[in-house]
JSON list of C-alpha atoms in Angstrom, two decimals:
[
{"chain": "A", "resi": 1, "resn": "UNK", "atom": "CA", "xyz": [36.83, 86.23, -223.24]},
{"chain": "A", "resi": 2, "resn": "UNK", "atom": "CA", "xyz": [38.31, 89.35, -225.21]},
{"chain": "A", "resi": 3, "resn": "UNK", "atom": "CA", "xyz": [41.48, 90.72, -224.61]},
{"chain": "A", "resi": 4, "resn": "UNK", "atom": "CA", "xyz": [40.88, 93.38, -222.21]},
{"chain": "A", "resi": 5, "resn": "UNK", "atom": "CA", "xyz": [39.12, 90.72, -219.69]},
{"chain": "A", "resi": 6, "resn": "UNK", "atom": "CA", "xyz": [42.35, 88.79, -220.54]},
{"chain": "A", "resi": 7, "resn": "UNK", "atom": "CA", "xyz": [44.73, 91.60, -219.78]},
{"chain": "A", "resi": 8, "resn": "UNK", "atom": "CA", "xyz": [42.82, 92.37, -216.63]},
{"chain": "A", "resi": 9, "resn": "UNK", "atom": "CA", "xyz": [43.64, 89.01, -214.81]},
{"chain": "A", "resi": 10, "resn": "UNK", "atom": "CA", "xyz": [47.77, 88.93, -215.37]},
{"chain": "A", "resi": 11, "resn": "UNK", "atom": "CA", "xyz": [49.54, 90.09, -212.54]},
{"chain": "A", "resi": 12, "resn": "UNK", "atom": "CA", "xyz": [51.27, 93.54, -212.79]},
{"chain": "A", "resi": 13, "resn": "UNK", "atom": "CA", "xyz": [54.47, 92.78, -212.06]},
{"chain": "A", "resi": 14, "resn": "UNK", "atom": "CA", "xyz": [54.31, 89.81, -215.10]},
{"chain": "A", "resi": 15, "resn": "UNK", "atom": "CA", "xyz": [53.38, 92.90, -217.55]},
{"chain": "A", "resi": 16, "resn": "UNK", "atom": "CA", "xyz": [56.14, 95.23, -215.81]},
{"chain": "A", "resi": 17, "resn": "UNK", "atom": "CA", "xyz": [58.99, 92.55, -215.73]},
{"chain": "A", "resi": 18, "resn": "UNK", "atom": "CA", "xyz": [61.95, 92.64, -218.15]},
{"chain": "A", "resi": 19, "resn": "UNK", "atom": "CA", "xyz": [62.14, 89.79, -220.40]},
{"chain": "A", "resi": 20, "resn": "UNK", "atom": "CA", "xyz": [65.14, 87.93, -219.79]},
{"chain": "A", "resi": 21, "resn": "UNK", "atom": "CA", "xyz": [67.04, 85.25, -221.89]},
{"chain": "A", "resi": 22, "resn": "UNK", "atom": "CA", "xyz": [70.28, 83.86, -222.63]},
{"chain": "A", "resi": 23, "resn": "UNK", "atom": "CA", "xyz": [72.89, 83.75, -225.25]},
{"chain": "A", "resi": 24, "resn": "UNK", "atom": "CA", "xyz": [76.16, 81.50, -226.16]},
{"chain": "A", "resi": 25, "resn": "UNK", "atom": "CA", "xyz": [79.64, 83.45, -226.79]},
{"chain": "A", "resi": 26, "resn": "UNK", "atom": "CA", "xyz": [82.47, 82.13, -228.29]},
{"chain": "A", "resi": 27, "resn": "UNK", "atom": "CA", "xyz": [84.63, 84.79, -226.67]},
{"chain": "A", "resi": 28, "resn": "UNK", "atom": "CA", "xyz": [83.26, 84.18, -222.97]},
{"chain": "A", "resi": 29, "resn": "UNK", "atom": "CA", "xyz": [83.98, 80.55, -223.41]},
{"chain": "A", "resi": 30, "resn": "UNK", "atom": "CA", "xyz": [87.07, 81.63, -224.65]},
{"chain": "A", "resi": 31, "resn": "UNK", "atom": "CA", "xyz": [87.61, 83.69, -221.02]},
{"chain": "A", "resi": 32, "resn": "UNK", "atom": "CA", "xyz": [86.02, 81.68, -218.45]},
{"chain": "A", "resi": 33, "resn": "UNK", "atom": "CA", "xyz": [85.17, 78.29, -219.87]},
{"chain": "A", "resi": 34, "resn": "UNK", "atom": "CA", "xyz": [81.34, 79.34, -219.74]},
{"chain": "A", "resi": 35, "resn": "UNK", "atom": "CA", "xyz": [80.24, 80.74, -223.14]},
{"chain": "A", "resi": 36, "resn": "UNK", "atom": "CA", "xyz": [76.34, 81.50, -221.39]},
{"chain": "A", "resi": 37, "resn": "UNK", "atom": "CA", "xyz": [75.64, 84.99, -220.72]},
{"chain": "A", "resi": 38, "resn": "UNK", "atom": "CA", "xyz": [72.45, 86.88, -219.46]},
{"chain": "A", "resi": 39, "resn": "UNK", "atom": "CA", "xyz": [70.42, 89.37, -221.45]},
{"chain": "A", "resi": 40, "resn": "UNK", "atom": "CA", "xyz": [67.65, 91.27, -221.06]},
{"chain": "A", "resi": 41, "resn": "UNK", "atom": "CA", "xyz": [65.22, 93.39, -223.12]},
{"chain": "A", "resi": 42, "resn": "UNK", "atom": "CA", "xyz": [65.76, 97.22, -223.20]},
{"chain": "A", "resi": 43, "resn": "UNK", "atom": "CA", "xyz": [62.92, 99.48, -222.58]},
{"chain": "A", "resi": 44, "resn": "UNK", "atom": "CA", "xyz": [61.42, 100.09, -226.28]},
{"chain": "A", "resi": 45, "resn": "UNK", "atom": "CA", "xyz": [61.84, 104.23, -226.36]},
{"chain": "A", "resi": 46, "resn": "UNK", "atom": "CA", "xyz": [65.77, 103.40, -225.68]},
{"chain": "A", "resi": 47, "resn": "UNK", "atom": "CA", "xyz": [65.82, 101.00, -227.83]},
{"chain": "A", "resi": 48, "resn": "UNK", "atom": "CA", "xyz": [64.37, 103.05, -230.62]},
{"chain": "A", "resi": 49, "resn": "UNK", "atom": "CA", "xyz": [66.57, 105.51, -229.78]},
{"chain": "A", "resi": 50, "resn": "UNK", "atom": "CA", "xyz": [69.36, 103.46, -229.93]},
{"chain": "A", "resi": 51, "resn": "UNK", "atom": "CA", "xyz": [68.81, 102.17, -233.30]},
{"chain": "A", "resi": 52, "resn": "UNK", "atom": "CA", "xyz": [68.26, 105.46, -235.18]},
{"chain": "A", "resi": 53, "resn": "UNK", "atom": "CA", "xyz": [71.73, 106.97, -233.86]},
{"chain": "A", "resi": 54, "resn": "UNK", "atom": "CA", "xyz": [73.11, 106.04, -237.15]},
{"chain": "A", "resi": 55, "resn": "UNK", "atom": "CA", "xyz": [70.51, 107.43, -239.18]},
{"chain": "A", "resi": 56, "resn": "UNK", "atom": "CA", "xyz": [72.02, 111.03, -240.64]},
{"chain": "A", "resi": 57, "resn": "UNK", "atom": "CA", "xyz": [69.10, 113.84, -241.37]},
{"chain": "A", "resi": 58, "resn": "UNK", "atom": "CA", "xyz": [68.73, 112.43, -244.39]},
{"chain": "A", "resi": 59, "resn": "UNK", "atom": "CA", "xyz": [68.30, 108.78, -243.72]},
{"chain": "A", "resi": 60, "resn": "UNK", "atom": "CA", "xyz": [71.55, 107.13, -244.32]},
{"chain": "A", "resi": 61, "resn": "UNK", "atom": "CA", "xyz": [73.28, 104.59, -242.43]},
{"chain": "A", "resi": 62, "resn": "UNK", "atom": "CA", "xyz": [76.71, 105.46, -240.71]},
{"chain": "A", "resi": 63, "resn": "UNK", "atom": "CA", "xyz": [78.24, 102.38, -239.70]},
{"chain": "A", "resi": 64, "resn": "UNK", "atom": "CA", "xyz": [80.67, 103.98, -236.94]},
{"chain": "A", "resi": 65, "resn": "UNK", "atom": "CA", "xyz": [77.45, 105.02, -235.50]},
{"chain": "A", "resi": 66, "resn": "UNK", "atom": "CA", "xyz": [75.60, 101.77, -235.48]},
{"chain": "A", "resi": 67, "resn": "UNK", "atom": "CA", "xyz": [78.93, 99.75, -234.21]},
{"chain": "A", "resi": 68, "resn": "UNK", "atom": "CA", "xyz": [78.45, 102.37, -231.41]},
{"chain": "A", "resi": 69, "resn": "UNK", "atom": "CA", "xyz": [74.75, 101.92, -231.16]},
{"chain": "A", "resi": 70, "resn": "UNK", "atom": "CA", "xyz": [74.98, 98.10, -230.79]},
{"chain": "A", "resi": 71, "resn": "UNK", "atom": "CA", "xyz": [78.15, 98.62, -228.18]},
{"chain": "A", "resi": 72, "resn": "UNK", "atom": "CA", "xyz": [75.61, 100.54, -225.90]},
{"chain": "A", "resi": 73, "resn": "UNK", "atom": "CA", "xyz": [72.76, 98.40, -226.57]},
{"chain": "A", "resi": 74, "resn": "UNK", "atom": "CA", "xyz": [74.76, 95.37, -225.14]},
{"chain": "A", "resi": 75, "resn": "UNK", "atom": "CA", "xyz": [76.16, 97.26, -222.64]},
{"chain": "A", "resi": 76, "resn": "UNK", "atom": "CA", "xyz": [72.64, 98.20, -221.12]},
{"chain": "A", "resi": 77, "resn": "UNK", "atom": "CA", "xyz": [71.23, 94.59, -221.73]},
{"chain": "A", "resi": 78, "resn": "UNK", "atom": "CA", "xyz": [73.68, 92.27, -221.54]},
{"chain": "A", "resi": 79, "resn": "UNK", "atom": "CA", "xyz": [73.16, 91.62, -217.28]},
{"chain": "A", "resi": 80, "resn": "UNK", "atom": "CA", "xyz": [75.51, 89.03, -216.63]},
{"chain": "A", "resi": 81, "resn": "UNK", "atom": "CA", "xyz": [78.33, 89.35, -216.96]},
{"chain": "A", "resi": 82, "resn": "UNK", "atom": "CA", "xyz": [77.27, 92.82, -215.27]},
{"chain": "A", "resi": 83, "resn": "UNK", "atom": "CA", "xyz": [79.04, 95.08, -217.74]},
{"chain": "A", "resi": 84, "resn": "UNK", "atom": "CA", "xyz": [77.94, 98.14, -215.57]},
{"chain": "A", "resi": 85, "resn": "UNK", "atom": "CA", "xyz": [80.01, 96.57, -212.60]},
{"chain": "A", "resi": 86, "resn": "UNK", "atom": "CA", "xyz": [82.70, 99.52, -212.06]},
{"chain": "A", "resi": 87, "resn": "UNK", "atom": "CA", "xyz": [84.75, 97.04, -210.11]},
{"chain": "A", "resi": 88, "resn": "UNK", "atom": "CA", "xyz": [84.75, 94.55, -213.36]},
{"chain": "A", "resi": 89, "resn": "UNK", "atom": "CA", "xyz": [85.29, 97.76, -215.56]},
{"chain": "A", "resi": 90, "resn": "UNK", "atom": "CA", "xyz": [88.12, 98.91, -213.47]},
{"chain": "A", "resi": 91, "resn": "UNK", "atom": "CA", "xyz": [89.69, 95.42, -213.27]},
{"chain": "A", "resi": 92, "resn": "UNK", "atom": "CA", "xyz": [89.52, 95.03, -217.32]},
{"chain": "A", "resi": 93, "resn": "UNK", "atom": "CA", "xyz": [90.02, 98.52, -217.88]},
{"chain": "A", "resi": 94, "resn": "UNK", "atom": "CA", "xyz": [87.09, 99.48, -219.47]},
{"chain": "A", "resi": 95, "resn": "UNK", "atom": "CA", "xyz": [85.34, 102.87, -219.18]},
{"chain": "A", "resi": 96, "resn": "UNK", "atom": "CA", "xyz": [82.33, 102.37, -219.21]},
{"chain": "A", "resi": 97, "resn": "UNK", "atom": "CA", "xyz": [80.15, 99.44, -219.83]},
{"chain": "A", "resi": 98, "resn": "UNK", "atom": "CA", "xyz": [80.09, 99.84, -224.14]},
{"chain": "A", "resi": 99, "resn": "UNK", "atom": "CA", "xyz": [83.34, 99.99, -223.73]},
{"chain": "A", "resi": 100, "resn": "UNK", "atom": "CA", "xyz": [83.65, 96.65, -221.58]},
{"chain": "A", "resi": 101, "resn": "UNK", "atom": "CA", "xyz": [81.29, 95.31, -224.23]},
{"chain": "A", "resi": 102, "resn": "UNK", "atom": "CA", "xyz": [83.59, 95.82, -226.98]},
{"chain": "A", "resi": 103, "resn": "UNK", "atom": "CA", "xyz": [86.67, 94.48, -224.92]},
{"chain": "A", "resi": 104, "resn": "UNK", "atom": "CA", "xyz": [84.81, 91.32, -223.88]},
{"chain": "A", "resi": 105, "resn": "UNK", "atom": "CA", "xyz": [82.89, 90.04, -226.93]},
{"chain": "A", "resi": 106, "resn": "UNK", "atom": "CA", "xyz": [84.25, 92.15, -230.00]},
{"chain": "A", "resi": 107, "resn": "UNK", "atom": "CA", "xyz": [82.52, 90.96, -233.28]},
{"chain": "A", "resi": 108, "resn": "UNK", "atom": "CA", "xyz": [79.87, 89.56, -231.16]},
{"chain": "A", "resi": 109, "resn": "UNK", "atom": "CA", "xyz": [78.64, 92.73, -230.50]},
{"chain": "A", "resi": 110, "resn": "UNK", "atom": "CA", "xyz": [76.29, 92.96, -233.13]},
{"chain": "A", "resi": 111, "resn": "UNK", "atom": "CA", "xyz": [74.86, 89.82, -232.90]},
{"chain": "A", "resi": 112, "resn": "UNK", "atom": "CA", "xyz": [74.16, 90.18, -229.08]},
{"chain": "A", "resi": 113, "resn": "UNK", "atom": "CA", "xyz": [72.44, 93.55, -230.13]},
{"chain": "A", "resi": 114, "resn": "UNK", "atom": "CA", "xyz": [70.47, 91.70, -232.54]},
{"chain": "A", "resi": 115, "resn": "UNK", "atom": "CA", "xyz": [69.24, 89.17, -229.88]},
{"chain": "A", "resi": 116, "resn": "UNK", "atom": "CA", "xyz": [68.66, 91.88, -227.38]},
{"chain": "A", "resi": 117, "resn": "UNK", "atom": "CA", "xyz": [66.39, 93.33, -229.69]},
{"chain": "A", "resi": 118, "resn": "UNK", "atom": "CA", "xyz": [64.64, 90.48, -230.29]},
{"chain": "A", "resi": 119, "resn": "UNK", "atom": "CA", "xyz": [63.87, 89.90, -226.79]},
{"chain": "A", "resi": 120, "resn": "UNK", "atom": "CA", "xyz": [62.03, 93.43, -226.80]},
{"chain": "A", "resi": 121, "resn": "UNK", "atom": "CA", "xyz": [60.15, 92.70, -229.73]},
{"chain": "A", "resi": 122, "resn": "UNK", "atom": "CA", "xyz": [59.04, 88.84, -229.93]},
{"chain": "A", "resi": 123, "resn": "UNK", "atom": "CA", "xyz": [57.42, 87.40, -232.77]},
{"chain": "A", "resi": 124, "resn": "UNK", "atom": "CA", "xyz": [54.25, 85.80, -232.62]},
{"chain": "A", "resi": 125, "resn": "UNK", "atom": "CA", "xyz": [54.05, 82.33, -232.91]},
{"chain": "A", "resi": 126, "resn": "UNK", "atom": "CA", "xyz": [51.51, 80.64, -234.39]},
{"chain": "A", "resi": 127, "resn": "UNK", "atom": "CA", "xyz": [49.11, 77.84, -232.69]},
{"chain": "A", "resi": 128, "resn": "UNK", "atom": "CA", "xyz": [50.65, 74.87, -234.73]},
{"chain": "A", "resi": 129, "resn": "UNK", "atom": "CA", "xyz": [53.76, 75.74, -233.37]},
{"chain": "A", "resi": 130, "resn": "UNK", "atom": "CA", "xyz": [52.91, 76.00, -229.40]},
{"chain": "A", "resi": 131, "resn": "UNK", "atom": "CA", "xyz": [52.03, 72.18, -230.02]},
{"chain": "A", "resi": 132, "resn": "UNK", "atom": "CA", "xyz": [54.85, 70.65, -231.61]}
]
């Protein structure tokens, strides 16, 4: 069977979904006793986006920029905690959900990025692997 025969028999809505996963913070656990927070991928033209904001006209990295880049990356992936939760924002006082980001997991921001990013683009994994 080639791929488009393949392709042809997933549902839609499998092809359409988000891909969702989890990750463990040291500051949440610090908070709430729970450390387990939601993410999910970002749609890959934002995410491109995203990671080019620090990227001058001539190609070099600004690190202000890709702190900032990384605090809006988890702030549009990271879906629970709901960072875009205006009542959560409010009661924290955050404004806006990068902002709530940075208040909630600080250094962890970039790592959480990271992960988010992985999520949109997953490796491939090779048949020896699937059966161990």
């Amino acid at each position: 069977m080639n791929l488009v025969e393949k392709l042809l028999q997933l549902d839609k809505k499998d092809v359409r979904n988000s891909k969702t996963g989890t990750y463990k913070s040291g500051n949440m656990q610090q908070l709430v006793g729970d450390p387990t927070i939601t993410i999910q991928e970002i749609d890959a033209e934002r995410l491109m986006e995203l990671q080019t904001l620090p990227l001058d006209k001539a190609g070099n990295y600004n690190f202000q920029q890709g702190y900032a880049a990384n605090l809006m990356t988890v702030g549009e992936g990271v879906i629970n905690p709901d960072l875009k939760s205006k009542e959560l924002q409010e009661h924290i006082g955050a404004i806006n959900a990068s902002d709530l980001a940075k208040i909630l997991f600080k250094t962890e921001v970039p790592e959480i990025a990271t992960e988010i990013a992985n999520l949109s683009s997953p490796d491939v994994v090779d048949d020896e692997e699937l059966k161990n």
